[in-house]
Short mmCIF file of C-alpha atoms in Angstrom, two decimals:
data_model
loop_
_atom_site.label_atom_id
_atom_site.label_comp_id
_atom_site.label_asym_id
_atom_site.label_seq_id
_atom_site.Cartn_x
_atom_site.Cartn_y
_atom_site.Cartn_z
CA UNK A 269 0.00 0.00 0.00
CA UNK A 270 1.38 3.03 -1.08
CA UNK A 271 2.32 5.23 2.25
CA UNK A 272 -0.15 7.92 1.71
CA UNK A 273 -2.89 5.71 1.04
CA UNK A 274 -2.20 4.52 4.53
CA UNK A 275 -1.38 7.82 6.15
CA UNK A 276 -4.72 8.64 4.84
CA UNK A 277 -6.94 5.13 6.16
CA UNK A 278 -5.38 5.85 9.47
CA UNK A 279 -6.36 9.39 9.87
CA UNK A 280 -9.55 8.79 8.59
CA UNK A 281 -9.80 5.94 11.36
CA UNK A 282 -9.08 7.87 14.26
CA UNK A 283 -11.50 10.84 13.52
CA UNK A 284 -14.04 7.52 13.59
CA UNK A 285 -12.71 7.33 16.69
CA UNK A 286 -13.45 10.51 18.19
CA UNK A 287 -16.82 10.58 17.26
CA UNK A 288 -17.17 13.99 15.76
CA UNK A 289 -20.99 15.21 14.66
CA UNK A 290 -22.19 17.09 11.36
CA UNK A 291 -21.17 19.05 9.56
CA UNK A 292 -17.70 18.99 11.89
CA UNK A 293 -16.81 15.57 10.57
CA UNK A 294 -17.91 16.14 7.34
CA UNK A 295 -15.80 19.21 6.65
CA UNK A 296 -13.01 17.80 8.11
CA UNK A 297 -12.98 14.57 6.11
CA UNK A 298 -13.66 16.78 2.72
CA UNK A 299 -10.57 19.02 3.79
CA UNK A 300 -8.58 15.75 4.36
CA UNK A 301 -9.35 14.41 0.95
CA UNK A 302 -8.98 17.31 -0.93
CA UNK A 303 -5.49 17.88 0.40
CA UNK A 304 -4.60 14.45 -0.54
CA UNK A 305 -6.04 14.51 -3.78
CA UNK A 306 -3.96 17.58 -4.31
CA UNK A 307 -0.54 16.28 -3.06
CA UNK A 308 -0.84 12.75 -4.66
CA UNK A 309 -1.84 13.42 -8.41
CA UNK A 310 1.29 14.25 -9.75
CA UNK A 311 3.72 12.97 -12.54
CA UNK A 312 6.95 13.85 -10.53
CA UNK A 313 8.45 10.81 -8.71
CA UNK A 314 9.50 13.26 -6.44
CA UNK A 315 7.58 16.44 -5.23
CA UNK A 316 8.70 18.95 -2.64
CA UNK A 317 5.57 20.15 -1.96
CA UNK A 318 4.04 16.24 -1.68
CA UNK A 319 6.66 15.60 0.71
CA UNK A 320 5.66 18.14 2.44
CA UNK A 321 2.15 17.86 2.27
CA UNK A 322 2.83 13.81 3.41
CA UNK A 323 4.83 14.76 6.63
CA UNK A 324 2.33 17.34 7.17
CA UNK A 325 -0.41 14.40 7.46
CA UNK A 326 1.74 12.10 9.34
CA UNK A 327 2.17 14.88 12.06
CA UNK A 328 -1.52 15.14 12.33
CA UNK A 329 -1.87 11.28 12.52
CA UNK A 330 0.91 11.31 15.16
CA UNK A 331 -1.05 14.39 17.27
CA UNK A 332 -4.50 12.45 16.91
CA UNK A 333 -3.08 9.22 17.80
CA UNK A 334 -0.70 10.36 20.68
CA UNK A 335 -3.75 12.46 21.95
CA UNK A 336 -6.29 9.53 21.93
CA UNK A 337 -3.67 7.36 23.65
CA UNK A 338 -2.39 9.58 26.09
CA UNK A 339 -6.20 10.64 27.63
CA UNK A 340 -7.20 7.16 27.72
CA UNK A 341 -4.10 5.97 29.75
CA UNK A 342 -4.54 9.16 31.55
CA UNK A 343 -7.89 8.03 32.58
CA UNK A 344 -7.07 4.57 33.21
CA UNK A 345 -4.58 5.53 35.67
CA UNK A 346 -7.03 8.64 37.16
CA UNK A 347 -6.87 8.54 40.98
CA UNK A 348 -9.36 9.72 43.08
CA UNK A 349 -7.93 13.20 43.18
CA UNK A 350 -7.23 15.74 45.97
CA UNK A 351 -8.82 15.39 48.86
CA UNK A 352 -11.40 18.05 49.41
CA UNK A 353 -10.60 19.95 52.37
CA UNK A 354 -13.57 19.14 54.61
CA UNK A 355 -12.05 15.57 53.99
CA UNK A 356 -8.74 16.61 55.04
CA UNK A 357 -10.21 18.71 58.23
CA UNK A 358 -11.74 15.44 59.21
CA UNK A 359 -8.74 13.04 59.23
CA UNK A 360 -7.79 15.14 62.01
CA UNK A 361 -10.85 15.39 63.79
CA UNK A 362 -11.85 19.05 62.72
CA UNK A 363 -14.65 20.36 61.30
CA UNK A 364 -14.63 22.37 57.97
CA UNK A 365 -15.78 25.60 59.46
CA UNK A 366 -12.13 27.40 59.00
CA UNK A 367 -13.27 31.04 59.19
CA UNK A 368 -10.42 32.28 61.68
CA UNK A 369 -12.42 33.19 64.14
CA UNK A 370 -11.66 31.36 67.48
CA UNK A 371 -15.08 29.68 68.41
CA UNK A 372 -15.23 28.04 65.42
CA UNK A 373 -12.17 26.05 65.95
CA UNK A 374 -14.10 22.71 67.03
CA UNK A 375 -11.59 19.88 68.14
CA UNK A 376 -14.25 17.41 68.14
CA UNK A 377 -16.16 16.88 65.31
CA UNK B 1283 -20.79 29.21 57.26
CA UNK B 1284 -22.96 25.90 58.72
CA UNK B 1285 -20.94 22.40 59.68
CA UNK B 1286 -20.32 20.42 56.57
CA UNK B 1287 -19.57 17.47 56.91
CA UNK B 1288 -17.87 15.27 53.98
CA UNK B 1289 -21.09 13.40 53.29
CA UNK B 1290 -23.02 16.59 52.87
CA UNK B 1291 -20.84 17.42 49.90
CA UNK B 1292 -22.96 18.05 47.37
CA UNK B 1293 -21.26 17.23 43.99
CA UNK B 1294 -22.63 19.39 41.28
CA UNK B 1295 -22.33 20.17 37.54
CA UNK B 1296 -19.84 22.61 38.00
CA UNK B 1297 -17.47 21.08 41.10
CA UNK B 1298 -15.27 23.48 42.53
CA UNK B 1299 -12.10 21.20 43.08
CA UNK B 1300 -10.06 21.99 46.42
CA UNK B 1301 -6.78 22.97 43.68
CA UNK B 1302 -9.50 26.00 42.72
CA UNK B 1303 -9.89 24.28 39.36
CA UNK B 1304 -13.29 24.22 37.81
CA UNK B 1305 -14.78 21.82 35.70
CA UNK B 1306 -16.92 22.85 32.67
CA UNK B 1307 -18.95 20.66 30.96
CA UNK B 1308 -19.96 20.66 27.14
CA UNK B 1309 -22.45 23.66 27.19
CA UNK B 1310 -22.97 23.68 23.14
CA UNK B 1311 -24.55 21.27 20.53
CA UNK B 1312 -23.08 22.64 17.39
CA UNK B 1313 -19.93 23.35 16.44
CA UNK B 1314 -19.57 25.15 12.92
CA UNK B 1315 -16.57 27.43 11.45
CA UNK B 1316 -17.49 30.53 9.31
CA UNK B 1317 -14.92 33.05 7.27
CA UNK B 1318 -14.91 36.82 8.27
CA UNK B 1319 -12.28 39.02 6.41
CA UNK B 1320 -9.97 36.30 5.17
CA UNK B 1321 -9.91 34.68 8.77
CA UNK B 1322 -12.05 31.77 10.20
CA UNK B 1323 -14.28 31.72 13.24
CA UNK B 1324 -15.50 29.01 15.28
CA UNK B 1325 -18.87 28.59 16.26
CA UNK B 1326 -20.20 26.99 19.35
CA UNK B 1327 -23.82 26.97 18.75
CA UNK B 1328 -24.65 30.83 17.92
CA UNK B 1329 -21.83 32.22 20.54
CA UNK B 1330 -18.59 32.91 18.75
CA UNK B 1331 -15.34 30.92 20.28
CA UNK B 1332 -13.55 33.91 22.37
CA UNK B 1333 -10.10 33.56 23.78
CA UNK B 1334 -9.40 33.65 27.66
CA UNK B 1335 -8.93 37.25 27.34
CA UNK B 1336 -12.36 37.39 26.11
CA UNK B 1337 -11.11 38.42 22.34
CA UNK B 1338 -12.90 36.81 19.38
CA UNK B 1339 -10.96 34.16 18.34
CA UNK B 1340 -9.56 34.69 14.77
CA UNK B 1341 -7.77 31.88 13.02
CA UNK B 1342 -6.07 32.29 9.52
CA UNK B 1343 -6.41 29.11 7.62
CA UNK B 1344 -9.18 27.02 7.02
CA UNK B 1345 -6.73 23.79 7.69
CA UNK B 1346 -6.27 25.15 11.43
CA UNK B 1347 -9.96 26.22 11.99
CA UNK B 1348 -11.24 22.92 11.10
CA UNK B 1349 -8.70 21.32 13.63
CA UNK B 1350 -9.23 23.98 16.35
CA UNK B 1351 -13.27 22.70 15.67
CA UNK B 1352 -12.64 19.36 16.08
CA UNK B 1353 -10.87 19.61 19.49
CA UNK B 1354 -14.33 21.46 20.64
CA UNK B 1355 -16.94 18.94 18.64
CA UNK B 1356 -14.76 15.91 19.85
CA UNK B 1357 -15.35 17.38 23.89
CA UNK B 1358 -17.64 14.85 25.38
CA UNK B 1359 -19.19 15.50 28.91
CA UNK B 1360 -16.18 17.42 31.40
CA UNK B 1361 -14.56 19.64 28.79
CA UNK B 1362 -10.77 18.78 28.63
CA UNK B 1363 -8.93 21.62 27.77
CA UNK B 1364 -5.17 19.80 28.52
CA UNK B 1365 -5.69 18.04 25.41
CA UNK B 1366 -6.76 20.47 23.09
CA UNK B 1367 -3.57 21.97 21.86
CA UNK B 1368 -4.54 23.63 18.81
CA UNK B 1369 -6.87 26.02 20.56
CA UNK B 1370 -4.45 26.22 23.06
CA UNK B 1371 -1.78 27.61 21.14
CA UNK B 1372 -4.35 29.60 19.02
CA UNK B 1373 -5.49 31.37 22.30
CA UNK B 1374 -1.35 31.96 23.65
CA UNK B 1375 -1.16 33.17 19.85
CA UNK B 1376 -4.02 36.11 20.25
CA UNK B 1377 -4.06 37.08 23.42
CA UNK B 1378 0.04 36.82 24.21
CA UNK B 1379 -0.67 36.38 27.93
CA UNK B 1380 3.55 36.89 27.69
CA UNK B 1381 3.72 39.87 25.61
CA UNK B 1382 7.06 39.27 23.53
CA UNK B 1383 7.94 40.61 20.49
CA UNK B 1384 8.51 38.29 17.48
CA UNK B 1385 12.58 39.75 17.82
CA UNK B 1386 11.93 38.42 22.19
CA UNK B 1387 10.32 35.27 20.81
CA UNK B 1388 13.48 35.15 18.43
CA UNK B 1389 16.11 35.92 21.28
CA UNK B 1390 14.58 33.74 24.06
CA UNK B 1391 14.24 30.56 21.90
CA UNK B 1392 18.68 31.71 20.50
CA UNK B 1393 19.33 31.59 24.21
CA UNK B 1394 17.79 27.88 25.10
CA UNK B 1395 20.48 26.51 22.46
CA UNK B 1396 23.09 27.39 25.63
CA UNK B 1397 21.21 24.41 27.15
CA UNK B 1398 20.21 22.60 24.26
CA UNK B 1399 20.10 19.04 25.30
CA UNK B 1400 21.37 17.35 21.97
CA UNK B 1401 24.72 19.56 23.62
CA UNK B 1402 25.42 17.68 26.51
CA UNK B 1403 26.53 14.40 26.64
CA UNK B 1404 27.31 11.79 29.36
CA UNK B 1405 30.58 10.88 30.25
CA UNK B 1406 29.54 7.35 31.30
CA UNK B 1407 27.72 4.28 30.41
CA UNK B 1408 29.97 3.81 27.50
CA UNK B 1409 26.90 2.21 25.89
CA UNK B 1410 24.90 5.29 26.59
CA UNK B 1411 27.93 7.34 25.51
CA UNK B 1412 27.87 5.31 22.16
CA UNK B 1413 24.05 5.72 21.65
CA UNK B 1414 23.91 9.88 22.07
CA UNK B 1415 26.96 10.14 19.40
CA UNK B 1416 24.94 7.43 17.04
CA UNK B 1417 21.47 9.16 17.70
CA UNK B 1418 22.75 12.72 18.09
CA UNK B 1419 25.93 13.92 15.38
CA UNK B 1420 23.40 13.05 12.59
CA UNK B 1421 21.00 15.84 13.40
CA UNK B 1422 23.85 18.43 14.82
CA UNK B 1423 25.96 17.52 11.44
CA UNK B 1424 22.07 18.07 9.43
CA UNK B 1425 21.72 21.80 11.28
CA UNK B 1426 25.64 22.27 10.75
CA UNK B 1427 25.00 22.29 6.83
CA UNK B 1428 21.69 23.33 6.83
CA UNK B 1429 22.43 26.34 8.41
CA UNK B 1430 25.67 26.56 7.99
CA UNK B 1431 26.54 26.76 11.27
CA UNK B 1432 29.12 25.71 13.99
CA UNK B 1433 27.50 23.45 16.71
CA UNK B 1434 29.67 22.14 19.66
CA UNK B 1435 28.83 19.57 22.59
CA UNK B 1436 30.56 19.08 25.52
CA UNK B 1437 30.36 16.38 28.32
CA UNK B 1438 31.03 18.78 30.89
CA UNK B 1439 27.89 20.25 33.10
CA UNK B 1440 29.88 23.69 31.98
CA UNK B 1441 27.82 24.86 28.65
CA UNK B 1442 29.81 25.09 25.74
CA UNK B 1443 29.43 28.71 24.48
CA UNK B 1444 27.02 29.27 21.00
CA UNK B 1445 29.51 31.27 18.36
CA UNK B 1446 28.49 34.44 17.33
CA UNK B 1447 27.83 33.54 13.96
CA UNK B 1448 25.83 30.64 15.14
CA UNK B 1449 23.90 33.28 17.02
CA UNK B 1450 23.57 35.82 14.18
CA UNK B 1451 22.30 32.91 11.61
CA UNK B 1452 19.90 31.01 13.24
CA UNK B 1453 18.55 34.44 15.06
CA UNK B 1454 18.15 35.84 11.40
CA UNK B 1455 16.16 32.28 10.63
CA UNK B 1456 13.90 32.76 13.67
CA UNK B 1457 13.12 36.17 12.80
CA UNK B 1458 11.57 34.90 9.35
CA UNK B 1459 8.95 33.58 10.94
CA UNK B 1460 5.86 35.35 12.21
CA UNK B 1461 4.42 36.09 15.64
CA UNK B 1462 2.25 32.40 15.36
CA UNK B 1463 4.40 30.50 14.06
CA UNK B 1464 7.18 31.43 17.03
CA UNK B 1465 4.64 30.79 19.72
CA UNK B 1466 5.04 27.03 18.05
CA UNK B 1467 8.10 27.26 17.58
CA UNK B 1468 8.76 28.39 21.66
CA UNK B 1469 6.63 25.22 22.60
CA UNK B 1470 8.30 22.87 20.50
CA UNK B 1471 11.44 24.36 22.12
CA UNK B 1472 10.27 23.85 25.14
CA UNK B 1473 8.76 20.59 24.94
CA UNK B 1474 11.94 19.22 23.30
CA UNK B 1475 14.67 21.11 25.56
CA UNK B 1476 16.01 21.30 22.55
CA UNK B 1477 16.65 23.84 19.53
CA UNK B 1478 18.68 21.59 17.46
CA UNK B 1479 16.09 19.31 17.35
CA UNK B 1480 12.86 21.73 16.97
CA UNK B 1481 14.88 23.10 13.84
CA UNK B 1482 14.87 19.62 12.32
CA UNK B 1483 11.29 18.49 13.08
CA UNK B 1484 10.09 21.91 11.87
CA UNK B 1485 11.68 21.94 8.45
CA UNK B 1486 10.23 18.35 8.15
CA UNK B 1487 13.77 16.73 8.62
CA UNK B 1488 12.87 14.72 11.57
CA UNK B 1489 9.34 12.85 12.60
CA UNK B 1490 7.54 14.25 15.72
CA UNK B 1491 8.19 10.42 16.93
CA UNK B 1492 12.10 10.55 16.00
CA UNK B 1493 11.99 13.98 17.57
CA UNK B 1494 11.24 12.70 20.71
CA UNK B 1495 12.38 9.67 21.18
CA UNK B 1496 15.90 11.45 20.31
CA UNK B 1497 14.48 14.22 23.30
CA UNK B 1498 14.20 11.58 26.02
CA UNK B 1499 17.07 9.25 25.13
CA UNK B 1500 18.38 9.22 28.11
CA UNK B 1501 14.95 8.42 30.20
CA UNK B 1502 14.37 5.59 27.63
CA UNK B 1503 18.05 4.34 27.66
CA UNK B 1504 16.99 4.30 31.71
CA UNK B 1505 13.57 2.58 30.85
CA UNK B 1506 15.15 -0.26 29.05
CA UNK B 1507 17.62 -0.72 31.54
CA UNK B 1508 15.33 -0.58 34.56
CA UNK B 1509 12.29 -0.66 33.88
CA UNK B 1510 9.28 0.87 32.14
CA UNK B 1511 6.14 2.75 34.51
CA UNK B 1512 3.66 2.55 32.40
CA UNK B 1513 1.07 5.69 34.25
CA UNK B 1514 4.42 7.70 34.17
CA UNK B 1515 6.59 7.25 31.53
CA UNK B 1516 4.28 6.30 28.79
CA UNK B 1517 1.97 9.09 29.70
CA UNK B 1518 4.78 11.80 29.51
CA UNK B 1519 6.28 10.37 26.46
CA UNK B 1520 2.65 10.24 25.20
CA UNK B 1521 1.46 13.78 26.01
CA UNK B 1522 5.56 15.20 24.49
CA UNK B 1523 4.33 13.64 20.92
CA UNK B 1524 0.52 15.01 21.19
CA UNK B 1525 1.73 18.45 21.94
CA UNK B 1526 4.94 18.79 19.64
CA UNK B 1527 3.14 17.63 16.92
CA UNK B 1528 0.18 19.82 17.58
CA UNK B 1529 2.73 22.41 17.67
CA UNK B 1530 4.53 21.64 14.42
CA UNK B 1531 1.23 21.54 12.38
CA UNK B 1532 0.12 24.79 14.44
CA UNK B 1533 3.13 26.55 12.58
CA UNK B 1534 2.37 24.49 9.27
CA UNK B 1535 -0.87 25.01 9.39
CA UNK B 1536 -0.59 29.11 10.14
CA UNK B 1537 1.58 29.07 7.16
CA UNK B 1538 -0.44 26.79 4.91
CA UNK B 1539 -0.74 27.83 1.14
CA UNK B 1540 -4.27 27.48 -0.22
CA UNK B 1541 -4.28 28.21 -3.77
CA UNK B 1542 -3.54 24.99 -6.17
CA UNK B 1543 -0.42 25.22 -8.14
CA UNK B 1544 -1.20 24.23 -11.25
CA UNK B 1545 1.28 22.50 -13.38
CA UNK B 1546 1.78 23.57 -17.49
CA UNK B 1547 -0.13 22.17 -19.62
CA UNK B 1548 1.40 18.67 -20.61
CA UNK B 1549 2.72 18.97 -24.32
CA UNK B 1550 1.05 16.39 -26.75
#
């Protein structure tokens, strides 16, 4: 398979993926192919502005790909977050009233 | 303020975190571009896409609109605004919450070569000595002739000094490009630790992925010898390629030619 052929299957892949709506998806996609149908019709075995254009689309695969991967890892791996800090005023037996004012500085919650 | 206790917590839509952070969820249904004056807009259902500073947000190809869209249509649920580099650079790009010059932009990115990291090599593992000279003089010798430029490396902690000329060429390069395309340019910089290397990936020389593998040798020479953490080390190495790419195709994009060169008529 020639490489942009596949550069192009895999970009159109992941914006399957990401689950784009109208007309969004549908621009995008047009844009895509019209780019490629511009860099790839050509009688020149080798084109500057093709190789260009080729790189340009493997960057964009490589952002869309690193991006899906990275989030879903990221959320895979998601902790519970920072605790809140009523929830850290009651490890210690306070309440979460922490105006400074004196009487408000319960020991016992 | 009454006694709350941690079960009374109420957890709404927009959850104020203790880090301050807030969490926005997706508050449009459409998202459409339109063209104003040569630039594109984005639409998020009738409201016009504004930048933190509140200014309308103005992009100047259709290729970078379209991908600024998509990082707003793809939002599902708890808006995630880490991951949507494109605006994000789009946004540094208009409002310039540093306010630089493009000459600044020039100068600050001339003085990270000091540091570069592609600079600096290890005096020991031998193997790991091996690998920087068999991963790293290819580039350096690339930007030598491309620019024709002196580069030196040292294996010191002391920083080799950048030659004038160095200085005085590659500043002149910098300065060709606009305001946009150095705010990419910066992050790539920045991401890499590394101006040698952002020159390369930038004029297409070098793959994002080559990039930065060649940017984190060391941690991956590290990883294969001791181990890999996945929830650390492939999410950093992850998130480097995400945003330096989005950054290279922010300045490609922002630089994009539109109109079709067409080629002479063939001769019968």
């Amino acid at each position: 398979m020639k490489p942009a052929l596949a550069i192009y299957r895999a970009i159109l892949h992941e914006i399957r993926l990401q689950k784009l709506h109208n007309p969004i998806r549908t621009d995008l996609t047009t844009y895509i192919s019209r780019e490629f149908k511009k860099h790839t019709v050509t009688e020149e075995k080798f084109c500057r502005a093709n190789e260009s254009a080729l790189f340009d689309a493997k960057t964009y695969l490589e952002m869309l790909r690193s991006t899906r991967l990275h989030r879903a890892l990221a959320a895979h791996y998601k902790g519970k977050g920072e605790r809140t800090i009523e929830e850290s005023a009651n490890l210690v037996g306070l309440t979460s009233d922490y105006t400074n004012s004196p009487k408000n500085h319960d020991l016992v919650s | 303020m009454a006694l709350l206790s941690p079960h009374k917590v109420k957890r709404s839509a927009n959850v104020r975190h203790s880090s301050g952070k807030r969490e926005i969820k997706r508050f449009y249904k459409n998202v459409t571009i339109s063209q104003q004056d040569g630039q594109f807009e984005i639409n998020l259902d009738r409201k016009r896409l504004k930048t933190p500073m509140g200014k309308i947000l103005r992009l100047p190809t259709e290729g970078l609109a379209l991908a600024v869209a998509t990082e707003w249509d793809r939002q599902e649920g708890v808006l995630e605004q880490s991951s949507m580099y494109l605006t994000n650079l789009s946004n540094a790009a208009t409002d310039k919450p540093v306010p630089q010059s493009p000459a600044e932009r020039a100068s600050d990115i001339l003085e990270f070569l000091e540091t570069d990291t592609v600079r600096f090599r290890v005096e020991e593992p031998a193997h790991l000595v091996q690998l920087q000279a068999l991963a790293w003089d290819p580039v350096v010798k690339w930007v030598q002739d491309r620019h024709q430029v002196e580069i030196t490396w040292t294996d010191s902690i002391v920083a080799p000094p950048v030659a004038g000329e160095t200085r005085e060429k590659i500043g002149r390069y910098l300065t060709s490009y606009d305001s946009w395309s150095l705010i990419g340019l910066q992050a790539i910089v920045e991401g890499l630790k590394s101006v040698i290397l952002a020159l390369a990936v930038v004029d297409r020389h070098l793959s994002v992925e080559t990039a930065v593998a060649l940017s984190r040798l060391e941690e991956e020479y590290q990883i294969a010898q001791w181990g890999n953490v996945e929830w650390a080390h492939d999410i950093t190495a992850l998130h480097l390629r995400a945003s330096v790419a989005a950054s290279v195709l922010f300045i490609h994009l922002n630089t994009e030619v539109s109109s079709t060169n067409r080629k002479s008529a063939p001769k019968s």
